[in-house]
């Protein structure tokens, strides 16, 4: 199957449902029980778009099967400074994992970072999110020292230098 990954508003119905699915999964793993709808609502309210739109970032949705395929993945990017971009909310629905969606998302976000002037992409994640950690390592991310103020769920940090853009 082919992945189609393009920028999409953080607030579209597909993007919103993907963000709900993402939060439900990561919260449920953290709490070791299913997250309630109220907890998901609260978590999303506490996690605004934080600049995930040009000129400070981008949010993308991945569709499996082409431009009109089902929305199965999402991810965001925000500029931290003039040279570093941070990946956030990278998520592939479990049914689509292993089909190349994560790599397609990260490639689209790295391209967006390059267009925004970034030379390096960084991220933080949790130790229990083993699928995400495996993806990042497979895609060339290396463990780096902590950057910025860690959030309560920041346990490991990764970074990757972007290829130089040709003129």
Coordinates of N, CA, C and O in Angstrom, one line a residue:
X1 N 0.8 -1.2 0.0 CA 0.0 0.0 0.0 C 0.9 1.2 0.0 O 2.0 1.3 0.6
X2 N 0.4 2.3 -0.6 CA 1.1 3.5 -0.7 C 0.6 4.5 0.4 O -0.6 4.6 0.6
X3 N 1.6 5.2 1.0 CA 1.3 6.2 1.9 C 1.3 7.6 1.2 O 2.1 7.9 0.4
X4 N 0.3 8.4 1.6 CA 0.2 9.8 1.1 C 0.2 10.7 2.3 O -0.7 10.6 3.1
X5 N 1.3 11.4 2.5 CA 1.5 12.3 3.7 C 1.5 13.7 3.2 O 2.4 14.1 2.4
X6 N 0.6 14.5 3.7 CA 0.6 15.9 3.4 C 0.2 16.8 4.6 O -0.5 16.3 5.5
X7 N 0.6 18.1 4.5 CA 0.2 19.0 5.6 C -1.3 19.0 5.7 O -2.0 19.0 4.7
X8 N -1.8 19.1 6.9 CA -3.3 19.2 7.2 C -3.4 20.0 8.5 O -2.6 19.9 9.4
X9 N -4.5 20.8 8.5 CA -4.7 21.6 9.7 C -4.9 20.6 10.9 O -5.5 19.6 10.8
X10 N -4.3 21.1 12.0 CA -4.4 20.4 13.3 C -5.8 20.1 13.7 O -6.1 19.2 14.5
X11 N -6.8 20.9 13.2 CA -8.2 20.8 13.7 C -9.1 20.1 12.7 O -10.3 20.1 13.0
X12 N -8.7 19.5 11.6 CA -9.6 18.8 10.8 C -10.2 17.6 11.5 O -9.6 17.1 12.5
X13 N -11.3 17.1 11.1 CA -11.8 15.9 11.7 C -10.9 14.7 11.8 O -10.7 14.1 12.8
X14 N -10.2 14.5 10.6 CA -9.2 13.4 10.6 C -8.1 13.6 11.6 O -7.6 12.7 12.3
X15 N -7.5 14.8 11.5 CA -6.4 15.1 12.4 C -6.8 15.1 13.9 O -6.1 14.5 14.7
X16 N -8.0 15.6 14.2 CA -8.5 15.5 15.6 C -8.7 14.1 16.0 O -8.3 13.7 17.1
X17 N -9.2 13.2 15.2 CA -9.4 11.8 15.6 C -8.1 11.1 15.8 O -7.9 10.3 16.7
X18 N -7.1 11.4 14.9 CA -5.8 10.8 15.1 C -5.1 11.3 16.3 O -4.5 10.5 17.1
X19 N -5.3 12.5 16.7 CA -4.7 13.0 17.9 C -5.4 12.4 19.1 O -4.7 12.1 20.1
X20 N -6.7 12.2 19.0 CA -7.4 11.5 20.1 C -6.9 10.1 20.3 O -6.6 9.6 21.4
X21 N -6.7 9.4 19.1 CA -6.2 8.0 19.2 C -4.8 8.0 19.8 O -4.5 7.1 20.6
X22 N -3.9 8.9 19.4 CA -2.6 9.0 19.9 C -2.6 9.2 21.4 O -2.0 8.5 22.1
X23 N -3.4 10.2 21.9 CA -3.4 10.5 23.3 C -4.0 9.3 24.1 O -3.5 8.9 25.1
X24 N -5.0 8.7 23.5 CA -5.6 7.5 24.2 C -4.6 6.4 24.4 O -4.4 5.8 25.5
X25 N -3.8 6.1 23.3 CA -2.8 5.1 23.4 C -1.7 5.4 24.4 O -1.3 4.6 25.3
X26 N -1.1 6.6 24.3 CA 0.0 6.9 25.2 C -0.4 7.1 26.6 O 0.3 6.7 27.5
X27 N -1.6 7.6 26.8 CA -2.1 7.8 28.2 C -2.4 6.4 28.8 O -2.1 6.1 30.0
X28 N -3.1 5.5 28.0 CA -3.4 4.2 28.5 C -2.2 3.4 28.8 O -2.2 2.7 29.8
X29 N -1.2 3.5 28.0 CA 0.1 2.8 28.4 C 0.7 3.4 29.7 O 1.2 2.6 30.5
X30 N 0.7 4.7 29.8 CA 1.3 5.3 31.0 C 0.5 4.9 32.2 O 1.1 4.6 33.3
X31 N -0.8 5.0 32.2 CA -1.6 4.6 33.4 C -1.9 3.2 33.5 O -2.5 2.7 34.5
X32 N -1.5 2.4 32.5 CA -1.7 0.9 32.5 C -3.2 0.6 32.7 O -3.6 -0.4 33.4
X33 N -4.1 1.4 32.0 CA -5.5 1.2 32.0 C -6.0 2.0 30.9 O -5.4 3.0 30.5
X34 N -7.2 1.7 30.3 CA -7.8 2.5 29.3 C -8.0 4.0 29.7 O -8.6 4.2 30.8
X35 N -7.6 4.9 28.9 CA -8.0 6.3 29.2 C -9.4 6.5 29.0 O -10.0 6.0 28.0
X36 N -10.1 7.4 29.8 CA -11.5 7.7 29.6 C -11.6 8.8 28.6 O -10.6 9.5 28.3
X37 N -12.8 9.0 28.0 CA -13.0 10.1 27.0 C -12.7 11.4 27.7 O -12.2 12.3 27.1
X38 N -13.1 11.6 29.0 CA -12.9 12.8 29.7 C -11.4 13.1 29.8 O -10.9 14.2 29.7
X39 N -10.6 12.0 30.1 CA -9.1 12.2 30.2 C -8.5 12.6 28.9 O -7.6 13.4 28.8
X40 N -9.0 12.0 27.8 CA -8.5 12.3 26.5 C -8.8 13.8 26.2 O -8.0 14.5 25.7
X41 N -10.1 14.2 26.5 CA -10.4 15.6 26.2 C -9.5 16.5 27.0 O -9.0 17.5 26.5
X42 N -9.3 16.2 28.3 CA -8.4 17.1 29.1 C -7.0 17.1 28.6 O -6.4 18.1 28.5
X43 N -6.5 15.9 28.2 CA -5.1 15.8 27.7 C -5.0 16.7 26.4 O -3.9 17.4 26.2
X44 N -5.9 16.6 25.5 CA -5.9 17.4 24.3 C -6.0 18.9 24.6 O -5.3 19.7 23.9
X45 N -6.8 19.2 25.5 CA -6.9 20.6 25.9 C -5.6 21.2 26.5 O -5.3 22.4 26.3
X46 N -4.9 20.3 27.1 CA -3.6 20.7 27.7 C -2.5 20.7 26.7 O -1.3 21.0 27.0
X47 N -2.7 20.2 25.5 CA -1.7 20.0 24.4 C -2.2 20.8 23.2 O -2.5 20.2 22.2
X48 N -2.1 22.1 23.2 CA -2.6 22.9 22.1 C -1.6 22.7 20.9 O -0.6 22.0 21.0
X49 N -1.9 23.3 19.8 CA -1.2 23.1 18.6 C 0.3 23.6 18.7 O 1.1 23.1 17.9
X50 N 0.6 24.5 19.6 CA 2.0 24.9 19.9 C 2.8 25.2 18.7 O 3.9 24.7 18.5
X51 N 2.2 25.9 17.7 CA 3.0 26.3 16.6 C 3.2 25.3 15.5 O 4.1 25.3 14.7
X52 N 2.3 24.3 15.4 CA 2.4 23.2 14.4 C 1.8 23.6 13.1 O 1.2 22.9 12.4
X53 N 2.1 24.9 12.7 CA 1.6 25.4 11.4 C 2.6 26.4 11.0 O 3.3 27.1 11.8
X54 N 2.8 26.6 9.6 CA 3.7 27.6 9.1 C 3.4 29.0 9.7 O 2.2 29.3 9.9
X55 N 4.4 29.8 10.0 CA 5.8 29.6 9.7 C 6.6 29.0 10.8 O 7.8 28.9 10.7
X56 N 6.0 28.5 11.9 CA 6.7 27.9 13.0 C 6.7 26.4 13.1 O 7.4 25.8 13.9
X57 N 6.0 25.8 12.2 CA 6.0 24.3 12.2 C 5.0 23.8 11.1 O 4.6 24.5 10.2
X58 N 4.7 22.5 11.3 CA 3.8 21.9 10.4 C 3.1 20.6 11.1 O 3.8 20.0 11.9
X59 N 1.9 20.3 10.7 CA 1.3 19.1 11.1 C 0.9 18.4 9.8 O 0.4 19.0 8.9
X60 N 1.1 17.0 9.8 CA 0.8 16.2 8.7 C -0.1 15.1 9.0 O -0.1 14.6 10.2
X61 N -0.8 14.6 8.0 CA -1.7 13.4 8.2 C -1.3 12.5 7.1 O -1.1 12.9 5.9
X62 N -1.1 11.2 7.5 CA -0.8 10.2 6.5 C -2.0 9.3 6.2 O -2.7 8.9 7.1
X63 N -2.2 9.1 4.9 CA -3.3 8.3 4.4 C -2.8 7.1 3.7 O -1.9 7.2 2.8
X64 N -3.3 6.0 4.1 CA -2.9 4.7 3.6 C -3.7 4.4 2.3 O -5.0 4.4 2.4
X65 N -3.1 4.2 1.2 CA -3.8 3.9 0.0 C -3.9 5.1 -1.0 O -4.7 5.0 -2.0
X66 N -3.3 6.2 -0.7 CA -3.3 7.3 -1.6 C -4.0 8.5 -1.0 O -4.4 8.5 0.2
X67 N -4.2 9.6 -1.8 CA -4.7 10.8 -1.4 C -6.1 10.7 -0.7 O -6.5 11.5 0.1
X68 N -6.9 9.8 -1.2 CA -8.3 9.6 -0.6 C -8.4 8.4 0.3 O -9.5 8.0 0.7
X69 N -7.2 7.9 0.7 CA -7.2 6.7 1.6 C -7.6 7.1 3.0 O -7.8 8.3 3.3
X70 N -7.6 6.1 3.8 CA -8.0 6.3 5.2 C -6.9 7.0 6.0 O -5.7 6.6 5.9
X71 N -7.2 8.0 6.8 CA -6.2 8.7 7.6 C -5.8 7.7 8.7 O -6.6 7.3 9.6
X72 N -4.5 7.3 8.7 CA -4.0 6.3 9.6 C -2.8 6.8 10.4 O -2.3 6.0 11.2
X73 N -2.3 8.0 10.2 CA -1.1 8.4 10.9 C -1.0 10.0 10.9 O -1.7 10.6 10.1
X74 N -0.3 10.5 11.9 CA -0.1 11.9 12.0 C 1.2 12.2 12.7 O 1.8 11.4 13.3
X75 N 1.6 13.5 12.5 CA 2.8 13.9 13.2 C 2.9 15.4 13.1 O 2.4 16.0 12.2
X76 N 3.7 16.0 14.0 CA 3.9 17.4 14.0 C 5.3 17.8 14.2 O 6.2 17.0 14.5
X77 N 5.6 19.0 13.8 CA 7.0 19.6 13.8 C 6.9 21.0 14.3 O 6.0 21.8 13.8
X78 N 7.7 21.4 15.2 CA 7.8 22.8 15.6 C 9.2 23.3 15.6 O 10.1 22.5 16.0
X79 N 9.5 24.5 15.2 CA 10.8 25.0 15.3 C 11.1 25.4 16.7 O 10.3 26.1 17.4
X80 N 12.3 25.0 17.3 CA 12.7 25.4 18.6 C 13.5 26.6 18.6 O 13.5 27.4 19.5
X81 N 14.3 26.8 17.5 CA 15.1 27.9 17.3 C 15.5 28.0 15.8 O 14.9 27.2 15.0
X82 N 16.4 28.8 15.4 CA 16.6 29.0 13.9 C 17.2 27.7 13.3 O 17.0 27.6 12.0
X83 N 17.8 26.8 14.0 CA 18.4 25.6 13.4 C 17.8 24.3 13.9 O 18.2 23.2 13.3
X84 N 17.0 24.2 14.9 CA 16.5 23.0 15.4 C 14.9 22.9 15.3 O 14.3 23.8 15.7
X85 N 14.5 21.8 14.8 CA 13.0 21.5 14.8 C 12.8 20.3 15.7 O 13.6 19.4 15.7
X86 N 11.6 20.3 16.3 CA 11.3 19.2 17.2 C 10.1 18.4 16.6 O 9.1 19.0 16.3
X87 N 10.2 17.1 16.5 CA 9.1 16.2 16.2 C 8.2 16.0 17.4 O 8.7 15.8 18.5
X88 N 6.9 15.9 17.1 CA 6.0 15.7 18.2 C 4.7 15.0 17.7 O 4.4 15.1 16.5
X89 N 4.1 14.3 18.5 CA 2.8 13.6 18.2 C 2.9 12.7 17.0 O 1.9 12.6 16.2
X90 N 4.0 12.0 16.8 CA 4.2 11.1 15.7 C 3.4 9.8 16.1 O 3.7 9.2 17.1
X91 N 2.5 9.4 15.2 CA 1.6 8.3 15.6 C 1.1 7.6 14.3 O 0.7 8.2 13.3
X92 N 1.1 6.3 14.4 CA 0.6 5.4 13.4 C -0.4 4.5 14.1 O 0.0 3.9 15.1
X93 N -1.6 4.4 13.6 CA -2.6 3.5 14.2 C -2.0 2.1 14.2 O -1.4 1.7 13.2
X94 N -2.3 1.3 15.2 CA -1.7 0.0 15.3 C -2.0 -0.9 14.1 O -1.1 -1.7 13.7
X95 N -3.2 -0.8 13.5 CA -3.5 -1.6 12.3 C -2.6 -1.3 11.1 O -2.5 -2.2 10.2
X96 N -1.9 -0.2 11.1 CA -1.1 0.2 9.9 C 0.4 0.2 10.3 O 1.2 0.5 9.4
X97 N 0.7 -0.2 11.5 CA 2.2 -0.3 11.8 C 2.8 -1.4 11.0 O 2.3 -2.4 10.7
X98 N 4.1 -1.1 10.6 CA 4.8 -2.1 9.8 C 4.6 -1.9 8.4 O 5.2 -2.6 7.6
X99 N 3.8 -0.9 8.0 CA 3.5 -0.7 6.5 C 4.3 0.5 5.9 O 4.0 0.8 4.8
X100 N 5.2 1.1 6.7 CA 6.0 2.2 6.2 C 5.4 3.6 6.5 O 6.0 4.6 6.1
X101 N 4.3 3.6 7.3 CA 3.7 4.9 7.6 C 4.6 5.8 8.5 O 4.7 7.0 8.3
X102 N 5.3 5.2 9.5 CA 6.1 6.0 10.4 C 7.3 6.6 9.6 O 7.6 7.8 9.8
X103 N 7.9 5.8 8.7 CA 9.0 6.3 7.9 C 8.5 7.4 7.0 O 9.2 8.5 6.8
X104 N 7.3 7.3 6.4 CA 6.8 8.3 5.5 C 6.5 9.6 6.3 O 6.7 10.7 5.8
X105 N 5.9 9.4 7.5 CA 5.6 10.6 8.3 C 6.9 11.4 8.6 O 7.0 12.6 8.5
X106 N 7.9 10.6 9.1 CA 9.2 11.3 9.5 C 9.9 11.9 8.3 O 10.4 13.0 8.4
X107 N 9.8 11.3 7.2 CA 10.4 11.9 5.9 C 9.7 13.2 5.6 O 10.4 14.2 5.3
X108 N 8.4 13.2 5.7 CA 7.7 14.4 5.4 C 8.0 15.5 6.4 O 8.1 16.7 6.0
X109 N 8.1 15.2 7.6 CA 8.4 16.2 8.7 C 9.8 16.6 8.6 O 10.1 17.8 8.8
X110 N 10.8 15.8 8.2 CA 12.2 16.2 8.0 C 12.2 17.2 6.8 O 13.0 18.2 6.9
X111 N 11.5 16.9 5.7 CA 11.5 17.8 4.6 C 10.9 19.2 5.0 O 11.4 20.2 4.6
X112 N 9.8 19.1 5.8 CA 9.3 20.4 6.3 C 10.3 21.2 7.1 O 10.4 22.4 7.0
X113 N 11.0 20.4 8.0 CA 12.0 21.1 8.8 C 13.1 21.8 8.0 O 13.5 22.9 8.2
X114 N 13.5 21.1 6.9 CA 14.5 21.7 6.0 C 13.9 22.9 5.3 O 14.6 23.9 5.2
X115 N 12.7 22.9 4.9 CA 12.1 24.1 4.3 C 12.0 25.2 5.3 O 12.1 26.4 4.9
X116 N 11.8 24.9 6.5 CA 11.8 26.0 7.6 C 13.1 26.4 8.1 O 13.2 27.3 8.9
X117 N 14.2 25.8 7.5 CA 15.5 26.3 7.8 C 16.3 25.4 8.9 O 17.4 25.8 9.2
X118 N 15.7 24.4 9.3 CA 16.3 23.6 10.4 C 17.5 22.8 9.8 O 17.4 22.3 8.6
X119 N 18.5 22.6 10.6 CA 19.6 21.7 10.2 C 19.6 20.4 11.0 O 20.3 19.5 10.7
X120 N 18.8 20.4 12.1 CA 18.8 19.3 13.0 C 17.3 19.1 13.5 O 16.6 20.0 13.7
X121 N 17.0 17.8 13.6 CA 15.6 17.4 14.1 C 15.9 16.7 15.5 O 16.8 15.9 15.6
X122 N 15.1 17.1 16.5 CA 15.2 16.5 17.8 C 13.9 16.0 18.3 O 12.8 16.5 17.7
X123 N 13.8 15.2 19.3 CA 12.6 14.8 19.9 C 12.8 14.2 21.2 O 14.0 13.8 21.5
X124 N 11.8 14.1 22.0 CA 11.8 13.3 23.3 C 10.7 12.3 23.3 O 9.7 12.5 22.6
X125 N 10.9 11.3 24.0 CA 9.8 10.3 24.1 C 10.0 9.5 25.4 O 10.8 9.9 26.2
X126 N 9.2 8.5 25.6 CA 9.2 7.7 26.8 C 9.8 6.4 26.5 O 9.8 5.9 25.4
X127 N 10.4 5.8 27.5 CA 11.1 4.5 27.4 C 10.1 3.4 27.0 O 10.5 2.4 26.2
X128 N 8.8 3.4 27.4 CA 7.9 2.4 27.1 C 7.3 2.4 25.7 O 6.7 1.5 25.3
X129 N 7.6 3.5 25.0 CA 7.1 3.6 23.6 C 8.1 3.0 22.7 O 8.8 3.6 21.8
X130 N 8.3 1.7 22.8 CA 9.3 0.9 22.1 C 9.2 0.9 20.6 O 10.2 1.0 19.9
X131 N 8.0 1.0 20.1 CA 7.8 1.0 18.6 C 8.4 2.3 18.1 O 9.1 2.3 17.1
X132 N 8.0 3.4 18.7 CA 8.5 4.7 18.3 C 10.0 4.8 18.4 O 10.7 5.2 17.5
X133 N 10.6 4.3 19.5 CA 12.0 4.4 19.7 C 12.7 3.5 18.6 O 13.8 3.9 18.0
X134 N 12.2 2.4 18.3 CA 12.8 1.5 17.3 C 12.7 2.2 15.9 O 13.7 2.1 15.1
X135 N 11.6 2.9 15.6 CA 11.5 3.6 14.3 C 12.6 4.7 14.2 O 13.3 4.8 13.2
X136 N 12.7 5.5 15.3 CA 13.7 6.6 15.2 C 15.1 6.1 15.0 O 15.8 6.6 14.2
X137 N 15.5 5.1 15.7 CA 16.8 4.5 15.6 C 17.0 4.0 14.1 O 18.0 4.2 13.5
X138 N 16.0 3.3 13.6 CA 16.0 2.7 12.3 C 16.2 3.9 11.2 O 16.9 3.7 10.2
X139 N 15.7 5.0 11.5 CA 15.7 6.2 10.6 C 16.9 7.1 10.8 O 17.0 8.1 10.2
X140 N 17.9 6.6 11.7 CA 19.1 7.3 11.8 C 19.2 8.3 13.0 O 20.2 9.1 13.1
X141 N 18.2 8.3 13.8 CA 18.3 9.2 15.0 C 19.2 8.5 16.0 O 19.2 7.3 16.2
X142 N 19.9 9.4 16.7 CA 20.8 8.9 17.8 C 20.4 9.5 19.1 O 19.9 10.6 19.2
X143 N 20.7 8.8 20.2 CA 20.3 9.3 21.5 C 21.2 10.5 21.8 O 22.4 10.5 21.5
X144 N 20.6 11.6 22.3 CA 21.3 12.8 22.6 C 21.0 13.2 24.1 O 20.1 12.7 24.7
X145 N 21.8 14.2 24.6 CA 21.5 14.7 25.9 C 20.2 15.4 25.9 O 19.7 15.9 24.9
X146 N 19.6 15.5 27.1 CA 18.3 16.2 27.2 C 18.5 17.7 26.7 O 19.5 18.3 26.9
X147 N 17.5 18.2 26.1 CA 17.4 19.6 25.6 C 16.2 20.2 26.3 O 15.2 19.5 26.5
X148 N 16.3 21.5 26.6 CA 15.1 22.2 27.1 C 14.7 21.6 28.4 O 15.4 20.8 29.1
X149 N 13.5 22.1 28.9 CA 13.0 21.7 30.1 C 12.2 20.4 29.9 O 11.2 20.4 29.1
X150 N 12.5 19.3 30.5 CA 11.8 18.1 30.3 C 10.4 18.1 30.8 O 10.1 18.7 31.8
X151 N 9.5 17.5 30.0 CA 8.1 17.3 30.5 C 8.0 16.1 31.4 O 9.0 15.4 31.5
X152 N 6.9 15.9 32.0 CA 6.8 14.7 32.9 C 6.9 13.4 32.2 O 7.2 12.4 32.8
X153 N 6.8 13.4 30.9 CA 6.8 12.1 30.1 C 8.1 12.0 29.3 O 8.2 11.1 28.4
X154 N 9.0 12.9 29.4 CA 10.3 12.9 28.7 C 11.3 12.0 29.4 O 11.7 12.3 30.5
X155 N 11.7 10.9 28.8 CA 12.6 10.0 29.4 C 13.9 9.7 28.6 O 14.9 9.3 29.1
X156 N 13.8 10.0 27.3 CA 14.9 9.7 26.4 C 14.8 10.7 25.2 O 13.7 11.1 24.8
X157 N 15.9 11.2 24.7 CA 16.0 12.2 23.7 C 16.8 11.7 22.5 O 17.8 11.0 22.7
X158 N 16.3 12.1 21.3 CA 17.0 11.7 20.1 C 17.2 12.9 19.2 O 16.5 13.9 19.3
X159 N 18.2 12.8 18.3 CA 18.5 13.9 17.4 C 19.0 13.3 16.1 O 19.6 12.2 16.0
X160 N 18.9 14.1 15.0 CA 19.4 13.7 13.7 C 19.7 15.0 12.9 O 19.0 15.9 12.9
X161 N 20.9 14.9 12.3 CA 21.3 16.0 11.4 C 20.6 15.8 10.1 O 20.5 14.7 9.6
X162 N 20.1 16.9 9.6 CA 19.5 16.8 8.3 C 20.5 17.0 7.2 O 21.5 17.7 7.3
X163 N 20.3 16.3 6.0 CA 21.1 16.5 4.9 C 21.1 17.9 4.4 O 20.1 18.6 4.4
X164 N 22.3 18.4 4.0 CA 22.4 19.8 3.4 C 21.4 19.9 2.2 O 21.3 19.0 1.4
X165 N 20.7 21.0 2.2 CA 19.8 21.3 1.1 C 20.7 21.9 -0.1 O 21.5 22.7 0.1
X166 N 20.4 21.4 -1.3 CA 21.1 21.9 -2.4 C 20.4 23.1 -3.0 O 19.2 23.2 -2.9
X167 N 21.1 24.1 -3.5 CA 20.5 25.3 -4.0 C 19.9 25.2 -5.3 O 20.1 24.3 -6.1

